[in-house]
Amino acid sequence: MADGDTYIDLGIKLRVASGKPETENQAGYGALTWKQVKGVLSLPQRGDTVTDVSEPTLEDGRVEHFNGAKDGGVIDVPIKSIEADAGQAALSAGAGSNTTYSFQEVDPDGEAHFFYGRIQDFVRREATPSSFKGYIAKIAINSARFTGTEET
């Protein structure tokens, strides 16, 4: 629920689509067929990290830093099992296949974030006396994040 420029994360949706967009913009992501992944418990920190490229010169011994390779990383998404959920079925089917999938996160304020990558694993998560049956989807991110509006 929005309150000025602040909102809580409750209500974020995660969607998955097979393939990657023809173009990394609203039209490209909008052309994909999306399935909502139900039962998502949390989304970890997301976004590119940049490799530091640096070395000191002999002249003054001062290190000069440059931005090198960008990496979206690999994220673990814990999910509560929901039978017959098409989004969870897509994650399970894509695990370990090296097929590219696109992902869409929709914030409660309607802003959407898109990226694509591969589903490395879809494994049972830890069982505890206070947890439901569930999975961890390990997603390797291979693109920058595009910010746009929700696609259904």
mmCIF file with all atom_site columns, C-alpha atoms in Angstrom:
data_model
loop_
_atom_site.group_PDB
_atom_site.id
_atom_site.type_symbol
_atom_site.label_atom_id
_atom_site.label_alt_id
_atom_site.label_comp_id
_atom_site.label_asym_id
_atom_site.label_entity_id
_atom_site.label_seq_id
_atom_site.pdbx_PDB_ins_code
_atom_site.Cartn_x
_atom_site.Cartn_y
_atom_site.Cartn_z
_atom_site.occupancy
_atom_site.B_iso_or_equiv
_atom_site.pdbx_formal_charge
_atom_site.auth_seq_id
_atom_site.auth_comp_id
_atom_site.auth_asym_id
_atom_site.auth_atom_id
_atom_site.pdbx_PDB_model_num
ATOM 1   C CA . MET A 1 1   ? 0.000  0.000   0.000   1.00 0.00 ? 1   MET A CA 1
ATOM 2   C CA . ALA A 1 2   ? 1.459  3.351   -1.009  1.00 0.00 ? 2   ALA A CA 1
ATOM 3   C CA . ASP A 1 3   ? 2.011  6.092   1.547   1.00 0.00 ? 3   ASP A CA 1
ATOM 4   C CA . GLY A 1 4   ? 3.666  9.058   -0.131  1.00 0.00 ? 4   GLY A CA 1
ATOM 5   C CA . ASP A 1 5   ? 6.859  7.739   -1.674  1.00 0.00 ? 5   ASP A CA 1
ATOM 6   C CA . THR A 1 6   ? 6.959  4.592   0.476   1.00 0.00 ? 6   THR A CA 1
ATOM 7   C CA . TYR A 1 7   ? 5.321  1.196   0.061   1.00 0.00 ? 7   TYR A CA 1
ATOM 8   C CA . ILE A 1 8   ? 5.787  -2.251  1.521   1.00 0.00 ? 8   ILE A CA 1
ATOM 9   C CA . ASP A 1 9   ? 6.821  -5.244  -0.581  1.00 0.00 ? 9   ASP A CA 1
ATOM 10  C CA . LEU A 1 10  ? 3.687  -7.214  0.285   1.00 0.00 ? 10  LEU A CA 1
ATOM 11  C CA . GLY A 1 11  ? 1.938  -7.882  -3.010  1.00 0.00 ? 11  GLY A CA 1
ATOM 12  C CA . ILE A 1 12  ? 4.964  -8.302  -5.287  1.00 0.00 ? 12  ILE A CA 1
ATOM 13  C CA . LYS A 1 13  ? 4.227  -10.773 -8.100  1.00 0.00 ? 13  LYS A CA 1
ATOM 14  C CA . LEU A 1 14  ? 6.753  -12.931 -9.941  1.00 0.00 ? 14  LEU A CA 1
ATOM 15  C CA . ARG A 1 15  ? 6.002  -14.095 -13.473 1.00 0.00 ? 15  ARG A CA 1
ATOM 16  C CA . VAL A 1 16  ? 7.913  -16.370 -15.858 1.00 0.00 ? 16  VAL A CA 1
ATOM 17  C CA . ALA A 1 17  ? 7.819  -16.703 -19.658 1.00 0.00 ? 17  ALA A CA 1
ATOM 18  C CA . SER A 1 18  ? 9.620  -19.110 -21.945 1.00 0.00 ? 18  SER A CA 1
ATOM 19  C CA . GLY A 1 19  ? 12.331 -17.504 -24.083 1.00 0.00 ? 19  GLY A CA 1
ATOM 20  C CA . LYS A 1 20  ? 13.825 -14.038 -24.126 1.00 0.00 ? 20  LYS A CA 1
ATOM 21  C CA . PRO A 1 21  ? 12.381 -10.921 -25.709 1.00 0.00 ? 21  PRO A CA 1
ATOM 22  C CA . GLU A 1 22  ? 13.240 -9.912  -29.287 1.00 0.00 ? 22  GLU A CA 1
ATOM 23  C CA . THR A 1 23  ? 14.116 -6.490  -27.860 1.00 0.00 ? 23  THR A CA 1
ATOM 24  C CA . GLU A 1 24  ? 14.833 -5.606  -24.236 1.00 0.00 ? 24  GLU A CA 1
ATOM 25  C CA . ASN A 1 25  ? 12.072 -3.024  -23.936 1.00 0.00 ? 25  ASN A CA 1
ATOM 26  C CA . GLN A 1 26  ? 8.368  -2.874  -23.074 1.00 0.00 ? 26  GLN A CA 1
ATOM 27  C CA . ALA A 1 27  ? 7.271  -4.155  -26.487 1.00 0.00 ? 27  ALA A CA 1
ATOM 28  C CA . GLY A 1 28  ? 9.729  -7.061  -26.400 1.00 0.00 ? 28  GLY A CA 1
ATOM 29  C CA . TYR A 1 29  ? 8.738  -8.225  -22.936 1.00 0.00 ? 29  TYR A CA 1
ATOM 30  C CA . GLY A 1 30  ? 5.072  -7.508  -23.688 1.00 0.00 ? 30  GLY A CA 1
ATOM 31  C CA . ALA A 1 31  ? 5.115  -9.971  -26.596 1.00 0.00 ? 31  ALA A CA 1
ATOM 32  C CA . LEU A 1 32  ? 5.905  -12.894 -24.269 1.00 0.00 ? 32  LEU A CA 1
ATOM 33  C CA . THR A 1 33  ? 3.300  -15.181 -22.684 1.00 0.00 ? 33  THR A CA 1
ATOM 34  C CA . TRP A 1 34  ? 3.497  -14.832 -18.896 1.00 0.00 ? 34  TRP A CA 1
ATOM 35  C CA . LYS A 1 35  ? 2.606  -17.257 -16.083 1.00 0.00 ? 35  LYS A CA 1
ATOM 36  C CA . GLN A 1 36  ? 2.457  -16.049 -12.496 1.00 0.00 ? 36  GLN A CA 1
ATOM 37  C CA . VAL A 1 37  ? 4.536  -18.055 -10.017 1.00 0.00 ? 37  VAL A CA 1
ATOM 38  C CA . LYS A 1 38  ? 2.382  -18.465 -6.925  1.00 0.00 ? 38  LYS A CA 1
ATOM 39  C CA . GLY A 1 39  ? 3.718  -19.169 -3.444  1.00 0.00 ? 39  GLY A CA 1
ATOM 40  C CA . VAL A 1 40  ? 6.861  -17.001 -3.640  1.00 0.00 ? 40  VAL A CA 1
ATOM 41  C CA . LEU A 1 41  ? 8.053  -16.441 -0.066  1.00 0.00 ? 41  LEU A CA 1
ATOM 42  C CA . SER A 1 42  ? 10.788 -13.861 -0.698  1.00 0.00 ? 42  SER A CA 1
ATOM 43  C CA . LEU A 1 43  ? 12.990 -12.384 -3.391  1.00 0.00 ? 43  LEU A CA 1
ATOM 44  C CA . PRO A 1 44  ? 16.663 -11.888 -2.534  1.00 0.00 ? 44  PRO A CA 1
ATOM 45  C CA . GLN A 1 45  ? 18.769 -8.863  -3.379  1.00 0.00 ? 45  GLN A CA 1
ATOM 46  C CA . ARG A 1 46  ? 18.710 -8.388  -7.183  1.00 0.00 ? 46  ARG A CA 1
ATOM 47  C CA . GLY A 1 47  ? 20.603 -6.322  -9.735  1.00 0.00 ? 47  GLY A CA 1
ATOM 48  C CA . ASP A 1 48  ? 23.969 -6.174  -11.430 1.00 0.00 ? 48  ASP A CA 1
ATOM 49  C CA . THR A 1 49  ? 27.243 -6.139  -9.579  1.00 0.00 ? 49  THR A CA 1
ATOM 50  C CA . VAL A 1 50  ? 30.293 -4.733  -11.325 1.00 0.00 ? 50  VAL A CA 1
ATOM 51  C CA . THR A 1 51  ? 33.784 -6.197  -11.253 1.00 0.00 ? 51  THR A CA 1
ATOM 52  C CA . ASP A 1 52  ? 36.443 -3.768  -10.064 1.00 0.00 ? 52  ASP A CA 1
ATOM 53  C CA . VAL A 1 53  ? 39.270 -3.332  -12.573 1.00 0.00 ? 53  VAL A CA 1
ATOM 54  C CA . SER A 1 54  ? 42.187 -1.560  -10.946 1.00 0.00 ? 54  SER A CA 1
ATOM 55  C CA . GLU A 1 55  ? 45.952 -1.414  -10.712 1.00 0.00 ? 55  GLU A CA 1
ATOM 56  C CA . PRO A 1 56  ? 48.470 1.093   -9.441  1.00 0.00 ? 56  PRO A CA 1
ATOM 57  C CA . THR A 1 57  ? 50.856 2.905   -11.755 1.00 0.00 ? 57  THR A CA 1
ATOM 58  C CA . LEU A 1 58  ? 54.596 2.954   -11.108 1.00 0.00 ? 58  LEU A CA 1
ATOM 59  C CA . GLU A 1 59  ? 54.626 6.715   -11.461 1.00 0.00 ? 59  GLU A CA 1
ATOM 60  C CA . ASP A 1 60  ? 52.675 7.486   -8.306  1.00 0.00 ? 60  ASP A CA 1
ATOM 61  C CA . GLY A 1 61  ? 51.541 4.123   -6.924  1.00 0.00 ? 61  GLY A CA 1
ATOM 62  C CA . ARG A 1 62  ? 47.958 5.329   -6.941  1.00 0.00 ? 62  ARG A CA 1
ATOM 63  C CA . VAL A 1 63  ? 45.243 2.774   -7.790  1.00 0.00 ? 63  VAL A CA 1
ATOM 64  C CA . GLU A 1 64  ? 42.720 3.919   -10.384 1.00 0.00 ? 64  GLU A CA 1
ATOM 65  C CA . HIS A 1 65  ? 39.408 2.056   -10.362 1.00 0.00 ? 65  HIS A CA 1
ATOM 66  C CA . PHE A 1 66  ? 37.297 1.255   -13.420 1.00 0.00 ? 66  PHE A CA 1
ATOM 67  C CA . ASN A 1 67  ? 34.050 -0.628  -13.789 1.00 0.00 ? 67  ASN A CA 1
ATOM 68  C CA . GLY A 1 68  ? 34.528 -3.987  -15.478 1.00 0.00 ? 68  GLY A CA 1
ATOM 69  C CA . ALA A 1 69  ? 32.196 -6.872  -16.245 1.00 0.00 ? 69  ALA A CA 1
ATOM 70  C CA . LYS A 1 70  ? 28.583 -6.729  -15.038 1.00 0.00 ? 70  LYS A CA 1
ATOM 71  C CA . ASP A 1 71  ? 26.975 -9.793  -13.488 1.00 0.00 ? 71  ASP A CA 1
ATOM 72  C CA . GLY A 1 72  ? 23.325 -10.278 -12.550 1.00 0.00 ? 72  GLY A CA 1
ATOM 73  C CA . GLY A 1 73  ? 24.372 -13.197 -10.371 1.00 0.00 ? 73  GLY A CA 1
ATOM 74  C CA . VAL A 1 74  ? 22.409 -16.246 -9.299  1.00 0.00 ? 74  VAL A CA 1
ATOM 75  C CA . ILE A 1 75  ? 19.478 -15.863 -6.932  1.00 0.00 ? 75  ILE A CA 1
ATOM 76  C CA . ASP A 1 76  ? 17.662 -18.412 -4.764  1.00 0.00 ? 76  ASP A CA 1
ATOM 77  C CA . VAL A 1 77  ? 13.892 -17.902 -4.677  1.00 0.00 ? 77  VAL A CA 1
ATOM 78  C CA . PRO A 1 78  ? 12.071 -19.865 -1.943  1.00 0.00 ? 78  PRO A CA 1
ATOM 79  C CA . ILE A 1 79  ? 8.591  -20.987 -2.954  1.00 0.00 ? 79  ILE A CA 1
ATOM 80  C CA . LYS A 1 80  ? 5.723  -22.613 -1.031  1.00 0.00 ? 80  LYS A CA 1
ATOM 81  C CA . SER A 1 81  ? 4.373  -25.538 -3.052  1.00 0.00 ? 81  SER A CA 1
ATOM 82  C CA . ILE A 1 82  ? 1.004  -24.906 -4.648  1.00 0.00 ? 82  ILE A CA 1
ATOM 83  C CA . GLU A 1 83  ? -0.408 -27.861 -6.582  1.00 0.00 ? 83  GLU A CA 1
ATOM 84  C CA . ALA A 1 84  ? -1.183 -27.318 -10.263 1.00 0.00 ? 84  ALA A CA 1
ATOM 85  C CA . ASP A 1 85  ? 0.432  -23.841 -10.325 1.00 0.00 ? 85  ASP A CA 1
ATOM 86  C CA . ALA A 1 86  ? 1.497  -23.172 -13.935 1.00 0.00 ? 86  ALA A CA 1
ATOM 87  C CA . GLY A 1 87  ? 4.328  -20.857 -12.855 1.00 0.00 ? 87  GLY A CA 1
ATOM 88  C CA . GLN A 1 88  ? 5.887  -23.446 -10.552 1.00 0.00 ? 88  GLN A CA 1
ATOM 89  C CA . ALA A 1 89  ? 5.480  -26.094 -13.266 1.00 0.00 ? 89  ALA A CA 1
ATOM 90  C CA . ALA A 1 90  ? 7.358  -23.841 -15.720 1.00 0.00 ? 90  ALA A CA 1
ATOM 91  C CA . LEU A 1 91  ? 10.226 -23.366 -13.250 1.00 0.00 ? 91  LEU A CA 1
ATOM 92  C CA . SER A 1 92  ? 10.412 -27.099 -12.604 1.00 0.00 ? 92  SER A CA 1
ATOM 93  C CA . ALA A 1 93  ? 10.353 -27.949 -16.326 1.00 0.00 ? 93  ALA A CA 1
ATOM 94  C CA . GLY A 1 94  ? 13.083 -25.414 -17.108 1.00 0.00 ? 94  GLY A CA 1
ATOM 95  C CA . ALA A 1 95  ? 15.477 -26.453 -14.352 1.00 0.00 ? 95  ALA A CA 1
ATOM 96  C CA . GLY A 1 96  ? 18.825 -27.602 -15.702 1.00 0.00 ? 96  GLY A CA 1
ATOM 97  C CA . SER A 1 97  ? 17.713 -27.350 -19.342 1.00 0.00 ? 97  SER A CA 1
ATOM 98  C CA . ASN A 1 98  ? 19.852 -24.345 -20.376 1.00 0.00 ? 98  ASN A CA 1
ATOM 99  C CA . THR A 1 99  ? 16.697 -22.890 -21.917 1.00 0.00 ? 99  THR A CA 1
ATOM 100 C CA . THR A 1 100 ? 16.370 -19.122 -21.552 1.00 0.00 ? 100 THR A CA 1
ATOM 101 C CA . TYR A 1 101 ? 13.393 -17.808 -19.586 1.00 0.00 ? 101 TYR A CA 1
ATOM 102 C CA . SER A 1 102 ? 12.227 -14.262 -18.944 1.00 0.00 ? 102 SER A CA 1
ATOM 103 C CA . PHE A 1 103 ? 11.124 -13.023 -15.547 1.00 0.00 ? 103 PHE A CA 1
ATOM 104 C CA . GLN A 1 104 ? 8.917  -10.158 -14.444 1.00 0.00 ? 104 GLN A CA 1
ATOM 105 C CA . GLU A 1 105 ? 8.593  -8.748  -10.938 1.00 0.00 ? 105 GLU A CA 1
ATOM 106 C CA . VAL A 1 106 ? 5.646  -6.436  -10.377 1.00 0.00 ? 106 VAL A CA 1
ATOM 107 C CA . ASP A 1 107 ? 5.837  -4.085  -7.403  1.00 0.00 ? 107 ASP A CA 1
ATOM 108 C CA . PRO A 1 108 ? 2.691  -3.099  -5.481  1.00 0.00 ? 108 PRO A CA 1
ATOM 109 C CA . ASP A 1 109 ? 2.919  0.371   -7.066  1.00 0.00 ? 109 ASP A CA 1
ATOM 110 C CA . GLY A 1 110 ? 2.607  -1.165  -10.571 1.00 0.00 ? 110 GLY A CA 1
ATOM 111 C CA . GLU A 1 111 ? 6.256  -0.766  -11.575 1.00 0.00 ? 111 GLU A CA 1
ATOM 112 C CA . ALA A 1 112 ? 7.600  -3.887  -13.295 1.00 0.00 ? 112 ALA A CA 1
ATOM 113 C CA . HIS A 1 113 ? 11.176 -5.139  -13.563 1.00 0.00 ? 113 HIS A CA 1
ATOM 114 C CA . PHE A 1 114 ? 12.145 -7.553  -16.340 1.00 0.00 ? 114 PHE A CA 1
ATOM 115 C CA . PHE A 1 115 ? 15.202 -9.725  -16.938 1.00 0.00 ? 115 PHE A CA 1
ATOM 116 C CA . TYR A 1 116 ? 16.086 -13.055 -18.510 1.00 0.00 ? 116 TYR A CA 1
ATOM 117 C CA . GLY A 1 117 ? 18.303 -15.975 -17.619 1.00 0.00 ? 117 GLY A CA 1
ATOM 118 C CA . ARG A 1 118 ? 18.301 -19.696 -16.947 1.00 0.00 ? 118 ARG A CA 1
ATOM 119 C CA . ILE A 1 119 ? 16.752 -21.850 -14.241 1.00 0.00 ? 119 ILE A CA 1
ATOM 120 C CA . GLN A 1 120 ? 19.604 -23.861 -12.802 1.00 0.00 ? 120 GLN A CA 1
ATOM 121 C CA . ASP A 1 121 ? 17.782 -25.816 -10.104 1.00 0.00 ? 121 ASP A CA 1
ATOM 122 C CA . PHE A 1 122 ? 14.318 -26.384 -8.690  1.00 0.00 ? 122 PHE A CA 1
ATOM 123 C CA . VAL A 1 123 ? 14.903 -28.398 -5.522  1.00 0.00 ? 123 VAL A CA 1
ATOM 124 C CA . ARG A 1 124 ? 12.954 -29.189 -2.375  1.00 0.00 ? 124 ARG A CA 1
ATOM 125 C CA . ARG A 1 125 ? 13.688 -26.680 0.341   1.00 0.00 ? 125 ARG A CA 1
ATOM 126 C CA . GLU A 1 126 ? 14.464 -27.546 3.931   1.00 0.00 ? 126 GLU A CA 1
ATOM 127 C CA . ALA A 1 127 ? 11.656 -29.256 5.831   1.00 0.00 ? 127 ALA A CA 1
ATOM 128 C CA . THR A 1 128 ? 11.049 -27.964 9.359   1.00 0.00 ? 128 THR A CA 1
ATOM 129 C CA . PRO A 1 129 ? 8.268  -28.393 11.933  1.00 0.00 ? 129 PRO A CA 1
ATOM 130 C CA . SER A 1 130 ? 7.062  -24.887 11.062  1.00 0.00 ? 130 SER A CA 1
ATOM 131 C CA . SER A 1 131 ? 7.286  -24.894 7.263   1.00 0.00 ? 131 SER A CA 1
ATOM 132 C CA . PHE A 1 132 ? 5.185  -25.980 4.325   1.00 0.00 ? 132 PHE A CA 1
ATOM 133 C CA . LYS A 1 133 ? 6.390  -28.195 1.497   1.00 0.00 ? 133 LYS A CA 1
ATOM 134 C CA . GLY A 1 134 ? 8.298  -26.017 -0.918  1.00 0.00 ? 134 GLY A CA 1
ATOM 135 C CA . TYR A 1 135 ? 11.106 -25.469 -3.363  1.00 0.00 ? 135 TYR A CA 1
ATOM 136 C CA . ILE A 1 136 ? 14.089 -23.256 -4.065  1.00 0.00 ? 136 ILE A CA 1
ATOM 137 C CA . ALA A 1 137 ? 14.310 -21.984 -7.636  1.00 0.00 ? 137 ALA A CA 1
ATOM 138 C CA . LYS A 1 138 ? 17.904 -21.050 -8.483  1.00 0.00 ? 138 LYS A CA 1
ATOM 139 C CA . ILE A 1 139 ? 17.832 -18.470 -11.272 1.00 0.00 ? 139 ILE A CA 1
ATOM 140 C CA . ALA A 1 140 ? 20.983 -17.331 -13.117 1.00 0.00 ? 140 ALA A CA 1
ATOM 141 C CA . ILE A 1 141 ? 20.469 -13.803 -14.455 1.00 0.00 ? 141 ILE A CA 1
ATOM 142 C CA . ASN A 1 142 ? 21.946 -13.129 -17.896 1.00 0.00 ? 142 ASN A CA 1
ATOM 143 C CA . SER A 1 143 ? 20.610 -9.649  -18.705 1.00 0.00 ? 143 SER A CA 1
ATOM 144 C CA . ALA A 1 144 ? 20.317 -6.190  -17.288 1.00 0.00 ? 144 ALA A CA 1
ATOM 145 C CA . ARG A 1 145 ? 17.063 -5.299  -15.537 1.00 0.00 ? 145 ARG A CA 1
ATOM 146 C CA . PHE A 1 146 ? 14.564 -3.336  -17.618 1.00 0.00 ? 146 PHE A CA 1
ATOM 147 C CA . THR A 1 147 ? 12.023 -1.240  -15.714 1.00 0.00 ? 147 THR A CA 1
ATOM 148 C CA . GLY A 1 148 ? 8.609  -0.766  -17.295 1.00 0.00 ? 148 GLY A CA 1
ATOM 149 C CA . THR A 1 149 ? 4.970  -1.509  -16.631 1.00 0.00 ? 149 THR A CA 1
ATOM 150 C CA . GLU A 1 150 ? 3.173  -4.751  -15.805 1.00 0.00 ? 150 GLU A CA 1
ATOM 151 C CA . GLU A 1 151 ? 2.563  -7.334  -18.530 1.00 0.00 ? 151 GLU A CA 1
ATOM 152 C CA . THR A 1 152 ? 0.031  -10.132 -17.986 1.00 0.00 ? 152 THR A CA 1
#
